[in-house]
Short mmCIF file of C-alpha atoms and ligand atoms in Angstrom, two decimals:
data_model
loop_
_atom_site.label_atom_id
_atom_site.label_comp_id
_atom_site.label_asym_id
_atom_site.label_seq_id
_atom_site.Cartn_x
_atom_site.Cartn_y
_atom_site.Cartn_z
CA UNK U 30 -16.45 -4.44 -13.45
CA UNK U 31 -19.61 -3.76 -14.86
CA UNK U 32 -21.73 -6.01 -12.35
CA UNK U 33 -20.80 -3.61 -9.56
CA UNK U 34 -23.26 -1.16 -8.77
CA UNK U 35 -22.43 2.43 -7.34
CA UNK U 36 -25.29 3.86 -5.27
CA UNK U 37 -25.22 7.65 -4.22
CA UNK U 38 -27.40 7.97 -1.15
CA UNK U 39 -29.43 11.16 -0.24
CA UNK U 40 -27.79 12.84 2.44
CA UNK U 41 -28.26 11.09 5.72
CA UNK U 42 -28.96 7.89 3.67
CA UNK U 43 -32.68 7.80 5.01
CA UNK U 44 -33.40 5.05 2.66
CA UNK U 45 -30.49 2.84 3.75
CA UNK U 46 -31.03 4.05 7.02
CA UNK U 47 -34.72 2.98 7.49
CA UNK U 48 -35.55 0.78 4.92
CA UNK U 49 -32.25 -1.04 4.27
CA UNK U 50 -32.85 0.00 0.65
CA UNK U 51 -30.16 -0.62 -1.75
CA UNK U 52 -29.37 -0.72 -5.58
CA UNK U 53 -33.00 0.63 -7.34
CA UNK U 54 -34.27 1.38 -4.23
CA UNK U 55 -34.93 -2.45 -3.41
CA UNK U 56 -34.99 -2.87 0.23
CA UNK U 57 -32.17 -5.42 0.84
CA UNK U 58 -31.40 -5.37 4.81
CA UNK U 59 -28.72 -3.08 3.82
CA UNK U 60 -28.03 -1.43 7.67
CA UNK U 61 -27.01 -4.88 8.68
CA UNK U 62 -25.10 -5.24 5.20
CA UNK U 63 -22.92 -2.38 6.23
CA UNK U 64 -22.53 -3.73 9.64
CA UNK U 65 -21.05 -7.09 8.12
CA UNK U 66 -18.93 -5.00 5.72
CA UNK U 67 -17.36 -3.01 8.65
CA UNK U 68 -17.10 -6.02 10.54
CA UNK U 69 -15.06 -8.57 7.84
CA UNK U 70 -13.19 -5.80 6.17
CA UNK U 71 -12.77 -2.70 8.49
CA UNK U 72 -10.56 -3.15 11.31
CA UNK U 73 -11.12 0.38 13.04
CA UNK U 74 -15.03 -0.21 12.38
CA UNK U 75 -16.01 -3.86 14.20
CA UNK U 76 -18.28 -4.11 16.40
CA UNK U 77 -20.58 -1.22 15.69
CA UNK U 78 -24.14 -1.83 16.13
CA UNK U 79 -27.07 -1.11 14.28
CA UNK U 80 -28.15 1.67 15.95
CA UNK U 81 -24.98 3.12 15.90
CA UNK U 82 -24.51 2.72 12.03
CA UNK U 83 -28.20 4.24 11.65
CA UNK U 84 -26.77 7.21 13.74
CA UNK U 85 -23.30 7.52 11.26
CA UNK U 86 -25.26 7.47 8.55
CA UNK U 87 -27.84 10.03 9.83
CA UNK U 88 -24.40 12.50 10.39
CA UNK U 89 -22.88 12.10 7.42
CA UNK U 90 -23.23 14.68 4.70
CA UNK U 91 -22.45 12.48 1.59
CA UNK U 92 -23.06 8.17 1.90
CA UNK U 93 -21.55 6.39 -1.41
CA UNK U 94 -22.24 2.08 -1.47
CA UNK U 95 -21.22 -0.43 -3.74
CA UNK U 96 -22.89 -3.53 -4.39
CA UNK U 97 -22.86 -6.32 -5.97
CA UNK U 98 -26.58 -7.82 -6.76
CA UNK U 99 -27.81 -7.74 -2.74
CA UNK U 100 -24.11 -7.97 -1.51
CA UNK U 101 -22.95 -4.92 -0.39
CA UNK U 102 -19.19 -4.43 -1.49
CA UNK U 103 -17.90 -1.50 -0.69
CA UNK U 104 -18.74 1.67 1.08
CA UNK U 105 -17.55 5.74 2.23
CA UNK U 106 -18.96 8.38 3.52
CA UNK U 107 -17.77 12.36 4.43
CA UNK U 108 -19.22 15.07 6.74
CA UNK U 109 -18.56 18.80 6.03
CA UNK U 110 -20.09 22.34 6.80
CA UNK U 111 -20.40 22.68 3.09
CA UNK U 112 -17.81 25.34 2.92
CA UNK U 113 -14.56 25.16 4.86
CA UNK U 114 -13.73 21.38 5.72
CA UNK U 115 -14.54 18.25 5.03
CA UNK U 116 -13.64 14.73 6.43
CA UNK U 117 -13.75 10.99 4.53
CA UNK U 118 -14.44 8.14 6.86
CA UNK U 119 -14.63 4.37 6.74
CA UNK U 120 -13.90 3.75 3.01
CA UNK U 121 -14.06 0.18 2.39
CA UNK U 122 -13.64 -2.46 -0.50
CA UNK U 123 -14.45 -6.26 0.30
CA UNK U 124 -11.06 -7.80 0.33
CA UNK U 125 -11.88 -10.14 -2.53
CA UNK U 126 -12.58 -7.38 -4.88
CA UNK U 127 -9.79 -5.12 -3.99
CA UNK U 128 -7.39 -4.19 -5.99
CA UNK U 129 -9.91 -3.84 -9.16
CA UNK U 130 -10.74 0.43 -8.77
CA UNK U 131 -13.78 0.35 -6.42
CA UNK U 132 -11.78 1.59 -3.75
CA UNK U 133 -11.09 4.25 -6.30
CA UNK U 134 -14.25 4.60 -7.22
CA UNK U 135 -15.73 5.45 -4.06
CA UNK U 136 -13.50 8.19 -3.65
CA UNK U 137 -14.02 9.75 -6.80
CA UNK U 138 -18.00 9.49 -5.98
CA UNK U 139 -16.80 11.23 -2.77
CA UNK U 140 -15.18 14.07 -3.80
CA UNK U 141 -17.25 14.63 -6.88
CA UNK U 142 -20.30 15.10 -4.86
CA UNK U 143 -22.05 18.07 -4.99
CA UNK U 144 -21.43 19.47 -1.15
CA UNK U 145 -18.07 19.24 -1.50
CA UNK U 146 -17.34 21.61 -4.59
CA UNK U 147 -17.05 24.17 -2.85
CA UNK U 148 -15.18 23.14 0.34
CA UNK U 149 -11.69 24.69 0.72
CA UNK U 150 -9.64 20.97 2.72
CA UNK U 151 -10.74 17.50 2.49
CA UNK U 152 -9.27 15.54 5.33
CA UNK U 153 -8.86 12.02 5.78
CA UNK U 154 -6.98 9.47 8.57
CA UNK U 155 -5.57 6.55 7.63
CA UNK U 156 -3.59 3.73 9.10
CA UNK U 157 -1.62 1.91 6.55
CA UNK U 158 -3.40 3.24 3.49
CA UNK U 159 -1.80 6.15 2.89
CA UNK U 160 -0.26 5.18 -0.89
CA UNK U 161 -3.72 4.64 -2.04
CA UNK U 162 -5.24 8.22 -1.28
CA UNK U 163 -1.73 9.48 -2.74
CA UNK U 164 -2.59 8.14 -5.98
CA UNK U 165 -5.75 9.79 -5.90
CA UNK U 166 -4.25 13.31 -5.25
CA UNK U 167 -4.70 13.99 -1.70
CA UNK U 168 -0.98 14.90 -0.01
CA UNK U 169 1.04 14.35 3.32
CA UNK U 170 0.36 17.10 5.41
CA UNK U 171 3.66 17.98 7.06
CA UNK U 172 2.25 21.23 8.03
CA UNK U 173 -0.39 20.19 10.70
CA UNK U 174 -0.73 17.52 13.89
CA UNK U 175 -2.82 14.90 14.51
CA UNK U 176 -4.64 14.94 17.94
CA UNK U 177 -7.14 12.74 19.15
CA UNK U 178 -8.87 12.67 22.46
CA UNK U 179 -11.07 9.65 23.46
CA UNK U 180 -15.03 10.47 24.10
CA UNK U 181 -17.44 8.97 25.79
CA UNK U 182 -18.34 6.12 23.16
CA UNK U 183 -14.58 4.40 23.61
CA UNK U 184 -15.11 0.81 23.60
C1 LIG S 215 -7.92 0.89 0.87
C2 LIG S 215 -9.02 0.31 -0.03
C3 LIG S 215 -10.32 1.06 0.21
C4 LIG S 215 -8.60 0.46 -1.49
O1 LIG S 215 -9.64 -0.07 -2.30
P1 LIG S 215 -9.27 -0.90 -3.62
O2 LIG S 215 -10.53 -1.17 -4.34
O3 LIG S 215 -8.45 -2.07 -3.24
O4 LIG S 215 -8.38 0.17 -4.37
P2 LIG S 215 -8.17 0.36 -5.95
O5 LIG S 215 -8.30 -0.96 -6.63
O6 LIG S 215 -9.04 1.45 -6.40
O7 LIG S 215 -6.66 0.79 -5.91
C5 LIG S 215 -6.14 1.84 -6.64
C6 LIG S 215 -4.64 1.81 -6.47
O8 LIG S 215 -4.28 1.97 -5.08
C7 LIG S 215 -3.46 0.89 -4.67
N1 LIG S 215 -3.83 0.51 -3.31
C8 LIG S 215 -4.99 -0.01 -2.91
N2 LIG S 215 -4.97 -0.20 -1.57
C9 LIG S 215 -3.76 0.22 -1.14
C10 LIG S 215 -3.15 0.30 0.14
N3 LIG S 215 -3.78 -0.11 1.25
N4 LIG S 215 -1.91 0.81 0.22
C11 LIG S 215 -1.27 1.22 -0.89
N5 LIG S 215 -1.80 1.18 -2.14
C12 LIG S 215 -3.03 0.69 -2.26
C13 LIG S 215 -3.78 -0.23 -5.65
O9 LIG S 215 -2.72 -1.14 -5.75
C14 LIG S 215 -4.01 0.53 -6.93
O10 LIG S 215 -2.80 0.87 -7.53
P3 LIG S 215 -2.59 0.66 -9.12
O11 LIG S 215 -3.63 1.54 -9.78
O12 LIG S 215 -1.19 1.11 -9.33
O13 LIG S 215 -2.82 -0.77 -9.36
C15 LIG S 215 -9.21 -1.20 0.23
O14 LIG S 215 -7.98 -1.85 0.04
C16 LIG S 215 -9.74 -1.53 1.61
O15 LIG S 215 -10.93 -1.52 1.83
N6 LIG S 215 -8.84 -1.87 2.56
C17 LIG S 215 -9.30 -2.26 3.89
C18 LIG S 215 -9.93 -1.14 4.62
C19 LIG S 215 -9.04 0.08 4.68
O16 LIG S 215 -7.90 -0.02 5.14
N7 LIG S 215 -9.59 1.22 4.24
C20 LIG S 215 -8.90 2.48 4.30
C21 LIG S 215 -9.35 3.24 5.47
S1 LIG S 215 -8.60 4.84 5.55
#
């Protein structure tokens, strides 16, 4: 779909972050773009508000968006140390344009990025997507747990 646009962010996405800049660096409200995003389309992700998706994005090592003209469409993200691990969270495709390789897409931006060529694992959680990051090369890990405790932000 060549109308989609794929936007690599600096790390820490300060121009999404304080200017709501998106495609060519036009300012387009884009923290509360990603907050509607989350909201319609991510189920582990409603809710959040703006200051706390200005403080994800400040954290996060590598910040991929999609858009489409001033619609944002699709969105990841990954923190590492550069070296040993890294983590993808809250990859999301707008649910009428899934299904078309932007989900795909976003990975591949993900993992190509530059502070992740050198990592040694690339984690990810996932409820009920697990087929789709299959098909993209990443593998059940049979060999390691889970574990979660809850922190102080637990809504
Ligand atoms: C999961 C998600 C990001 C995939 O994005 P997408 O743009 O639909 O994916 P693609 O079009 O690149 O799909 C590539 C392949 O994966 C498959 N696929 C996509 N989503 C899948 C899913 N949830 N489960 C299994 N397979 C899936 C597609 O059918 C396609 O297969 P094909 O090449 O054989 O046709 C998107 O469906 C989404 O945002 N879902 C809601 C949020 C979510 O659950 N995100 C994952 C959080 S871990």
């Amino acid at each position: 779909m060549n109308c989609i646009r794929l936007v690599k962010h600096a790390t820490g996405a300060p121009g999404l972050r304080l200017l709501g800049l998106g495609p060519r660096l036009l300012p387009c409200r884009g923290v509360l773009k990603l907050k509607y995003l989350f909201d319609q389309h991510a189920f582990w992700a409603q809710g959040r508000s703006h200051r706390e998706i200005r403080k994800l994005l400040a954290k996060s090592t590598i910040v991929i968006s999609l858009w489409r003209g001033k619609r944002m469409v699709g969105f990841g993200r990954a923190t590492s140390d550069g070296i040993y691990r890294a983590v993808l969270w809250d990859i999301v495709v707008a649910d009428d344009l899934q299904g078309m390789g932007l989900g795909s897409q976003v990975v591949e931006a993900l993992l190509k990025a530059p502070a992740l060529q050198r990592v040694e694992k690339i984690y990810l959680m996932t409820t009920n997507s697990a087929d789709f990051y299959l098909q993209l090369g990443f593998q059940n890990c049979n060999s390691q747990n889970l574990l979660v405790i809850n922190g102080a932000n637990t809504k």
